[in-house]
JSON list of C-alpha atoms in Angstrom, two decimals:
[
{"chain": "A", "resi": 83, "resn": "UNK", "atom": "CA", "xyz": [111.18, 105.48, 108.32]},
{"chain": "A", "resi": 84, "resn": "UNK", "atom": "CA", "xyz": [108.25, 108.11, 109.02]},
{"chain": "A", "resi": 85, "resn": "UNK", "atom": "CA", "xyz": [110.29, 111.21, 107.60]},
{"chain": "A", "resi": 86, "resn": "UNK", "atom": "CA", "xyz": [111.12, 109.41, 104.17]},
{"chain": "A", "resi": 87, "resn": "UNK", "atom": "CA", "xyz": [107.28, 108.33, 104.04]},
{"chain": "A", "resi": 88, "resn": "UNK", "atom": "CA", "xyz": [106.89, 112.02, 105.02]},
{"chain": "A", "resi": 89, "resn": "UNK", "atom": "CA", "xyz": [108.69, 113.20, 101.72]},
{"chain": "A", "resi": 90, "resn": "UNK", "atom": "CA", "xyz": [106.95, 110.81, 99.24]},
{"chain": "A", "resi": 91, "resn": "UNK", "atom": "CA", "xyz": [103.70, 112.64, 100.90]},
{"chain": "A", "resi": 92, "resn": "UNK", "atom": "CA", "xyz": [105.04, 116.19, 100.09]},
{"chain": "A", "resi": 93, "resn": "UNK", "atom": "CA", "xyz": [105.84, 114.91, 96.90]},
{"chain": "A", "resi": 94, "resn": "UNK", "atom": "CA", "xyz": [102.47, 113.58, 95.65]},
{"chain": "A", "resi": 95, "resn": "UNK", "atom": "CA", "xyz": [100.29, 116.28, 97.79]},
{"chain": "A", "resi": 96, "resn": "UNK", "atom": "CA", "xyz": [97.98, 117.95, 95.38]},
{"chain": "A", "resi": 97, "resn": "UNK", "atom": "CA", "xyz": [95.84, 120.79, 96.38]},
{"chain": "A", "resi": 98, "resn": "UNK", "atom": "CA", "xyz": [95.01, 122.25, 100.16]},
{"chain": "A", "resi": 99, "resn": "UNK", "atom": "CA", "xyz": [96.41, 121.56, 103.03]},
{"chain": "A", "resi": 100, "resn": "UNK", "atom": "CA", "xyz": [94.87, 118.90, 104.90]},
{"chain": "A", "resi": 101, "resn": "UNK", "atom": "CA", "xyz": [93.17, 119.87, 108.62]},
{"chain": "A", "resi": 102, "resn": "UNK", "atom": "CA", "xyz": [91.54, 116.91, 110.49]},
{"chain": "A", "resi": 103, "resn": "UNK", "atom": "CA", "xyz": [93.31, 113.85, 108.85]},
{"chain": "A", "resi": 104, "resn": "UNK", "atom": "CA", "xyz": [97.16, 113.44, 107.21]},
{"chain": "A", "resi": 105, "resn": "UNK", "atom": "CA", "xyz": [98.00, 110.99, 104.80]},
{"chain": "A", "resi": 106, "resn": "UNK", "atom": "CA", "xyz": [99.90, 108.92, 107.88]},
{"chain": "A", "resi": 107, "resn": "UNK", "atom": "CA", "xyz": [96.61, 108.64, 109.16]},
{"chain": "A", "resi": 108, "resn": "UNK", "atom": "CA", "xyz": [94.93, 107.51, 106.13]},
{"chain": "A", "resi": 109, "resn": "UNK", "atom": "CA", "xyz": [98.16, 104.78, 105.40]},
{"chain": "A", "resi": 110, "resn": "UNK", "atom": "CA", "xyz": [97.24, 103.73, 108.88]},
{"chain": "A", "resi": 111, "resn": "UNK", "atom": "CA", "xyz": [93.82, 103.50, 108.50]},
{"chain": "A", "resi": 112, "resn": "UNK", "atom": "CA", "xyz": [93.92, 101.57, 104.92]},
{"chain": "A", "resi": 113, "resn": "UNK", "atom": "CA", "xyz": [96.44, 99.11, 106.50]},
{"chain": "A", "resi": 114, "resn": "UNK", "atom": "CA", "xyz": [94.38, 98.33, 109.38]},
{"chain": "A", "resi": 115, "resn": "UNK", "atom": "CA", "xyz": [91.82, 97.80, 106.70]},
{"chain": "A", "resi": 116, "resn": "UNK", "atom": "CA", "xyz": [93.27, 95.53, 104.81]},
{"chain": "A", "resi": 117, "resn": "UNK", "atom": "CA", "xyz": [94.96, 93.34, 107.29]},
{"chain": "A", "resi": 118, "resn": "UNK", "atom": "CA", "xyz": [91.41, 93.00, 109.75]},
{"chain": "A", "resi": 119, "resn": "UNK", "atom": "CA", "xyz": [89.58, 92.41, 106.32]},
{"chain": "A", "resi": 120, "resn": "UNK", "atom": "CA", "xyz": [87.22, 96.10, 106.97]},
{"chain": "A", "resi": 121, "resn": "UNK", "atom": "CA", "xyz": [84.95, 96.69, 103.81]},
{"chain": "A", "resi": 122, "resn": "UNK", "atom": "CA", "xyz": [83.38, 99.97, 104.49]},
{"chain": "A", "resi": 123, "resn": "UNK", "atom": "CA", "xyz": [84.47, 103.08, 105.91]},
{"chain": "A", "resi": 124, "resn": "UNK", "atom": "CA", "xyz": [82.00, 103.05, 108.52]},
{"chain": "A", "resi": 125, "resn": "UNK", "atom": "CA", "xyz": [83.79, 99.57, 109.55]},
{"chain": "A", "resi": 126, "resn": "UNK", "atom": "CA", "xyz": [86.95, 101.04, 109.23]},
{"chain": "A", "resi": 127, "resn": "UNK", "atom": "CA", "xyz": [86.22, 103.89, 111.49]},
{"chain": "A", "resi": 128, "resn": "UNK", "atom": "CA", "xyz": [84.47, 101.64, 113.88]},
{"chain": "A", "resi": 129, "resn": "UNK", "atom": "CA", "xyz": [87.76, 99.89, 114.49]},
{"chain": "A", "resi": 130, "resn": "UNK", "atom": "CA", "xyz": [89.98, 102.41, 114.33]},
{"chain": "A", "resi": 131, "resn": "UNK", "atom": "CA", "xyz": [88.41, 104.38, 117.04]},
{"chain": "A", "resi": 132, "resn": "UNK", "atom": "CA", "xyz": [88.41, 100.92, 119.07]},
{"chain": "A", "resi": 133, "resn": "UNK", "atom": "CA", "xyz": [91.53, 101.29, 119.32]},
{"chain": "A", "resi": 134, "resn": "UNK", "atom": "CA", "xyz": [91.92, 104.59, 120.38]},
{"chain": "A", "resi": 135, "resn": "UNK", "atom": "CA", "xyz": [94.38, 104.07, 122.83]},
{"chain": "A", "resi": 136, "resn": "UNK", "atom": "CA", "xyz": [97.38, 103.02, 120.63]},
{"chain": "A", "resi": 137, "resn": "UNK", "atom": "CA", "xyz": [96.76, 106.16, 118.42]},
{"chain": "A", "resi": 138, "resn": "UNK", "atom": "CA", "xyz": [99.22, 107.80, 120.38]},
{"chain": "A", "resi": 139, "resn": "UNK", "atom": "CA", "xyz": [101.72, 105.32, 119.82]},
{"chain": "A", "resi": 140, "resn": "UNK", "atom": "CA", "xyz": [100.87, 105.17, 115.71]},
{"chain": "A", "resi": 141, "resn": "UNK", "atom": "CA", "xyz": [101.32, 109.14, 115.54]},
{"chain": "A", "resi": 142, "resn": "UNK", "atom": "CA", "xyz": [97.91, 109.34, 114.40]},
{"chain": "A", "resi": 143, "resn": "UNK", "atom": "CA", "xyz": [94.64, 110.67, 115.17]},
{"chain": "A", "resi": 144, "resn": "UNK", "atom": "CA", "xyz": [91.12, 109.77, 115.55]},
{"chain": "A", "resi": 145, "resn": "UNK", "atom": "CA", "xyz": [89.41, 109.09, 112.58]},
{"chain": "A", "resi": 146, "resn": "UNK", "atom": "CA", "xyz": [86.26, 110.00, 110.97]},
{"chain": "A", "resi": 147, "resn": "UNK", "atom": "CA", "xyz": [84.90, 108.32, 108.14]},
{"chain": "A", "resi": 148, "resn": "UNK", "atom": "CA", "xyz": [83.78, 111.64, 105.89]},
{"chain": "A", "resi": 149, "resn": "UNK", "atom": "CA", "xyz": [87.81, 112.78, 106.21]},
{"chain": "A", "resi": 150, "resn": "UNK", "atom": "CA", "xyz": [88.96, 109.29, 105.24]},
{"chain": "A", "resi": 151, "resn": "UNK", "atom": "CA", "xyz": [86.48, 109.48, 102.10]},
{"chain": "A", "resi": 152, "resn": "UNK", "atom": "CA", "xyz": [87.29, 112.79, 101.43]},
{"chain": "A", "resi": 153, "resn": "UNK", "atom": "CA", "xyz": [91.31, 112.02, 101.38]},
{"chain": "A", "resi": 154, "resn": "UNK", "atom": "CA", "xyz": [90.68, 108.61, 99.41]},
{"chain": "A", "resi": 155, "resn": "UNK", "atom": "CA", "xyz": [88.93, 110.58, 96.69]},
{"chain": "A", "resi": 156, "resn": "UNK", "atom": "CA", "xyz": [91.08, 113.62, 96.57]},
{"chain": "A", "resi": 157, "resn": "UNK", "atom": "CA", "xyz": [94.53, 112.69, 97.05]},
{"chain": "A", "resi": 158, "resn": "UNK", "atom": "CA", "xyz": [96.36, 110.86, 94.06]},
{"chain": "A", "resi": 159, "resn": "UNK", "atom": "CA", "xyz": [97.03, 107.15, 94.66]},
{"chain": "A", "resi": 160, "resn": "UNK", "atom": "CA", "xyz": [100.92, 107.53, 93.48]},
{"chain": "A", "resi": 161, "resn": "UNK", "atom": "CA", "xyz": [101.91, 108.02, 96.73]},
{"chain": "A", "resi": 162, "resn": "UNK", "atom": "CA", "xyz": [101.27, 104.18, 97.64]},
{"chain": "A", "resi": 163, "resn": "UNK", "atom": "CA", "xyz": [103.11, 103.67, 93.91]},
{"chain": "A", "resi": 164, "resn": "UNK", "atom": "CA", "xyz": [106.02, 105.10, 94.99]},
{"chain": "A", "resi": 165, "resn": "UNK", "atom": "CA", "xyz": [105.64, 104.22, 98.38]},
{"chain": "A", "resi": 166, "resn": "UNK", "atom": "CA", "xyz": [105.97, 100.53, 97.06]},
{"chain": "A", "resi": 167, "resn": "UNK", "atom": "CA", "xyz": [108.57, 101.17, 94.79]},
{"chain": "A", "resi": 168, "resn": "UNK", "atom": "CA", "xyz": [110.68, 102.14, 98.05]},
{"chain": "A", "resi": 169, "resn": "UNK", "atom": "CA", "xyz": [110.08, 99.39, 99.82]},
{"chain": "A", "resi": 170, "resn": "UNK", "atom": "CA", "xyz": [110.99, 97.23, 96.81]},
{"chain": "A", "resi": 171, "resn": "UNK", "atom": "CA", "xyz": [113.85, 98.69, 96.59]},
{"chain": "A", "resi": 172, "resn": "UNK", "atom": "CA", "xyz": [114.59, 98.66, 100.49]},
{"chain": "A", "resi": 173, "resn": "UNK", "atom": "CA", "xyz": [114.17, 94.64, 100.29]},
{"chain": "A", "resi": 174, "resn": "UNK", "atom": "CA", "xyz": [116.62, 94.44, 97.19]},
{"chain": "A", "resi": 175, "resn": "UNK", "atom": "CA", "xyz": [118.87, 96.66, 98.76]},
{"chain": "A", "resi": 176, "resn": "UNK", "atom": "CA", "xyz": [119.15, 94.27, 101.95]},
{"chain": "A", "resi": 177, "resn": "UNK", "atom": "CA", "xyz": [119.60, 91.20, 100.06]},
{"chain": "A", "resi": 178, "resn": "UNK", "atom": "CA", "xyz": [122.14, 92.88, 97.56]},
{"chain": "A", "resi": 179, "resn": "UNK", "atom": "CA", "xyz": [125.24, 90.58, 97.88]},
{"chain": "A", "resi": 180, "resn": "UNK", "atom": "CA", "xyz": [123.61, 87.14, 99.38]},
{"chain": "A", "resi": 181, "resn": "UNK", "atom": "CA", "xyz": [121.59, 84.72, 97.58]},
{"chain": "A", "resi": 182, "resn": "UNK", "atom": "CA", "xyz": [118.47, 86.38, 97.16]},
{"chain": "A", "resi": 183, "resn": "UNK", "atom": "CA", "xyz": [117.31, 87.66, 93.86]},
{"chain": "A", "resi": 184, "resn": "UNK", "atom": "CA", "xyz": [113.86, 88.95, 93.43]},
{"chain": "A", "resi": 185, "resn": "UNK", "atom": "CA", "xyz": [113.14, 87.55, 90.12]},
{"chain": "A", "resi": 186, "resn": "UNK", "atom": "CA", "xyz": [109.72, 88.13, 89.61]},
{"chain": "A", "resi": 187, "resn": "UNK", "atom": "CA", "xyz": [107.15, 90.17, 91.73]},
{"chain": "A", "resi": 188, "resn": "UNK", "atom": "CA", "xyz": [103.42, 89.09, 92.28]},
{"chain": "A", "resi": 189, "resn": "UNK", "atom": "CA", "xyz": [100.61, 90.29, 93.46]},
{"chain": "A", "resi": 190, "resn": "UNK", "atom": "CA", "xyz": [97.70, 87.98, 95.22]},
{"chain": "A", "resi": 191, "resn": "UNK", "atom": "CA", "xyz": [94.02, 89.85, 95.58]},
{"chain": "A", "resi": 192, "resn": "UNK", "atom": "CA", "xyz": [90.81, 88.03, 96.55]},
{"chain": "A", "resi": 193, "resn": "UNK", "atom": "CA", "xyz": [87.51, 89.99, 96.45]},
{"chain": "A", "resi": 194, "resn": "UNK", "atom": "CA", "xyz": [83.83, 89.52, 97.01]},
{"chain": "A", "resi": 195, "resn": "UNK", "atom": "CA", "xyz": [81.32, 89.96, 94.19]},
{"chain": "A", "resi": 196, "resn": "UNK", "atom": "CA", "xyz": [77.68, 90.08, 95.25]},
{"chain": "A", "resi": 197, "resn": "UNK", "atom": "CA", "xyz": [75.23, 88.74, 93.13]},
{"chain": "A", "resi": 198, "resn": "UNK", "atom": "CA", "xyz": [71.36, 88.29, 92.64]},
{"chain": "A", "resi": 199, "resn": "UNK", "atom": "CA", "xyz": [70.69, 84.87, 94.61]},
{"chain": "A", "resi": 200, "resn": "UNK", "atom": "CA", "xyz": [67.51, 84.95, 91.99]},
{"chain": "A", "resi": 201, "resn": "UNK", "atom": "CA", "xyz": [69.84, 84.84, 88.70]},
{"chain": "A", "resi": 202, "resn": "UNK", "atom": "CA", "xyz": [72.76, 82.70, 90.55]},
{"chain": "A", "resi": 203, "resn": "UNK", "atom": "CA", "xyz": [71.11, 80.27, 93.16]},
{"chain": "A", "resi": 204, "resn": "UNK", "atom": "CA", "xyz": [74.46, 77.84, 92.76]},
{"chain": "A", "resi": 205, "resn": "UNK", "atom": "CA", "xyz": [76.61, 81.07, 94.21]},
{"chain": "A", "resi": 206, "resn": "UNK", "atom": "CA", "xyz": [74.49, 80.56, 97.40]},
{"chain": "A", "resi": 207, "resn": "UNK", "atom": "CA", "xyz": [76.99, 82.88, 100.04]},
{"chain": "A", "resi": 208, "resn": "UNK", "atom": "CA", "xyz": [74.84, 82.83, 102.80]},
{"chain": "A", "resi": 209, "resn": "UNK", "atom": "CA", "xyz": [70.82, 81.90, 103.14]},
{"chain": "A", "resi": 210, "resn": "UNK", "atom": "CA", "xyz": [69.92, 85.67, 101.88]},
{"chain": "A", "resi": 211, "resn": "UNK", "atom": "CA", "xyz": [72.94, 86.64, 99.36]},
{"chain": "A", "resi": 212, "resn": "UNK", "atom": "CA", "xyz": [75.04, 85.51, 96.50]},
{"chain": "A", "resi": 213, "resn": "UNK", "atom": "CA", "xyz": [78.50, 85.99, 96.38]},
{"chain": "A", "resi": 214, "resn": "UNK", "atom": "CA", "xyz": [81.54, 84.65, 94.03]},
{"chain": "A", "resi": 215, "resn": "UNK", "atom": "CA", "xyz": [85.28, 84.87, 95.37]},
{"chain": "A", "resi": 216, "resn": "UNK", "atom": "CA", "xyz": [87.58, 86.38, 92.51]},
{"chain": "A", "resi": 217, "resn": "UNK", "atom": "CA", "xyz": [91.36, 85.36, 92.96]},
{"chain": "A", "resi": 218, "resn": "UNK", "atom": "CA", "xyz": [93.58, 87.30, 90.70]},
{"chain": "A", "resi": 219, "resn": "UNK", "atom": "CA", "xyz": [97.29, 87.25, 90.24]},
{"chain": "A", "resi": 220, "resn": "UNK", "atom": "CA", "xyz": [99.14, 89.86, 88.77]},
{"chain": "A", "resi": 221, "resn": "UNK", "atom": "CA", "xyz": [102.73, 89.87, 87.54]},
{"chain": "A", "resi": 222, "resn": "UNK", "atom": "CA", "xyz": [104.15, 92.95, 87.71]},
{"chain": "A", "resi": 223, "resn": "UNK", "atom": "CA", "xyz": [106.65, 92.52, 85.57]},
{"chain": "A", "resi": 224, "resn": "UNK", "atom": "CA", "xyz": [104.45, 92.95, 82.39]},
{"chain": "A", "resi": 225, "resn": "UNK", "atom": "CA", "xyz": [101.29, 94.44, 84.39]},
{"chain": "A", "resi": 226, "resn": "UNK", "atom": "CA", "xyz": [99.25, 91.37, 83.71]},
{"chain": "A", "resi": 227, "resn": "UNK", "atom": "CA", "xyz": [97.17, 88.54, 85.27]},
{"chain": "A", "resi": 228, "resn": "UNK", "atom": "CA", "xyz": [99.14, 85.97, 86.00]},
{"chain": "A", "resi": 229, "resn": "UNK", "atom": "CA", "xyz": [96.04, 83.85, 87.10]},
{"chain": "A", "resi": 230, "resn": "UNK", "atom": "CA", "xyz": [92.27, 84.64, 87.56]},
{"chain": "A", "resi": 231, "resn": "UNK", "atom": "CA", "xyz": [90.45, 82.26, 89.55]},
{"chain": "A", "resi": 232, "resn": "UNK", "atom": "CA", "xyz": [86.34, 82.00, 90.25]},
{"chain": "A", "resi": 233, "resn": "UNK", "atom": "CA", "xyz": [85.28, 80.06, 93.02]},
{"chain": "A", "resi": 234, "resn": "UNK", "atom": "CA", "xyz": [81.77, 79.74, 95.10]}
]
């Protein structure tokens, strides 16, 4: 719920008070990010704003991309930690009783590494760049790779 997301953000606020963009705005924003595949803030903005009229509906505002950066670098990240942790425990919580036992929880991240198409012609990405795809995933029960994957 928004008002226990609300908490975790007065909890792991650090210095002034924010004025054009919250951290519900930012969550937003980062989700919409992730799941449309955005890579830059610009693009992020871009498609935010697209959507302009569902803002209302989010409880969120517009979004500029020198606020966004500005939150990203200055806020600490361990509101998403214990954001996470919450939902963990939200899932566990559900299942508690039945079946279900979370045994083991992983993580699954792909990224795209540019590189010189002079020094790696074989990672051809498209007829002007080279790229490499890095799968990695990470156990969190002992913090580490569970697998790390290269592929063209």
């Amino acid at each position: 719920p928004r008002h226990e997301f609300e908490s975790l953000t007065n909890q792991h606020h650090s210095g002034q008070r924010l004025r054009k963009i919250c951290r519900w705005d930012q969550f937003l924003s980062l989700l919409m990010a992730q799941l449309s595949g955005r890579q830059s803030l610009r693009d992020i903005e871009s498609n935010m704003n697209a959507q302009s009229l569902n803002h209302y509906h989010l409880g969120c505002r517009k979004i500029a991309k020198s606020s966004l950066a500005r939150v990203n670098e200055k806020q600490p990240y361990t509101l998403y930690e214990a954001l996470f942790q919450k939902l963990v425990n939200v899932v566990r919580d559900a299942h508690q009783g039945t079946s279900f036992v979370l045994k083991a929880l992983y993580s699954l991240d792909s990224s795209l590494i540019y590189l010189s198409l002079k020094l790696f012609p074989w990672a051809d990405h498209n007829r002007s760049k080279a790229a490499i795809k890095l799968h990695v995933g990470l156990d969190h029960r002992g913090h580490f790779p569970a697998f790390a994957t290269i592929t063209d």
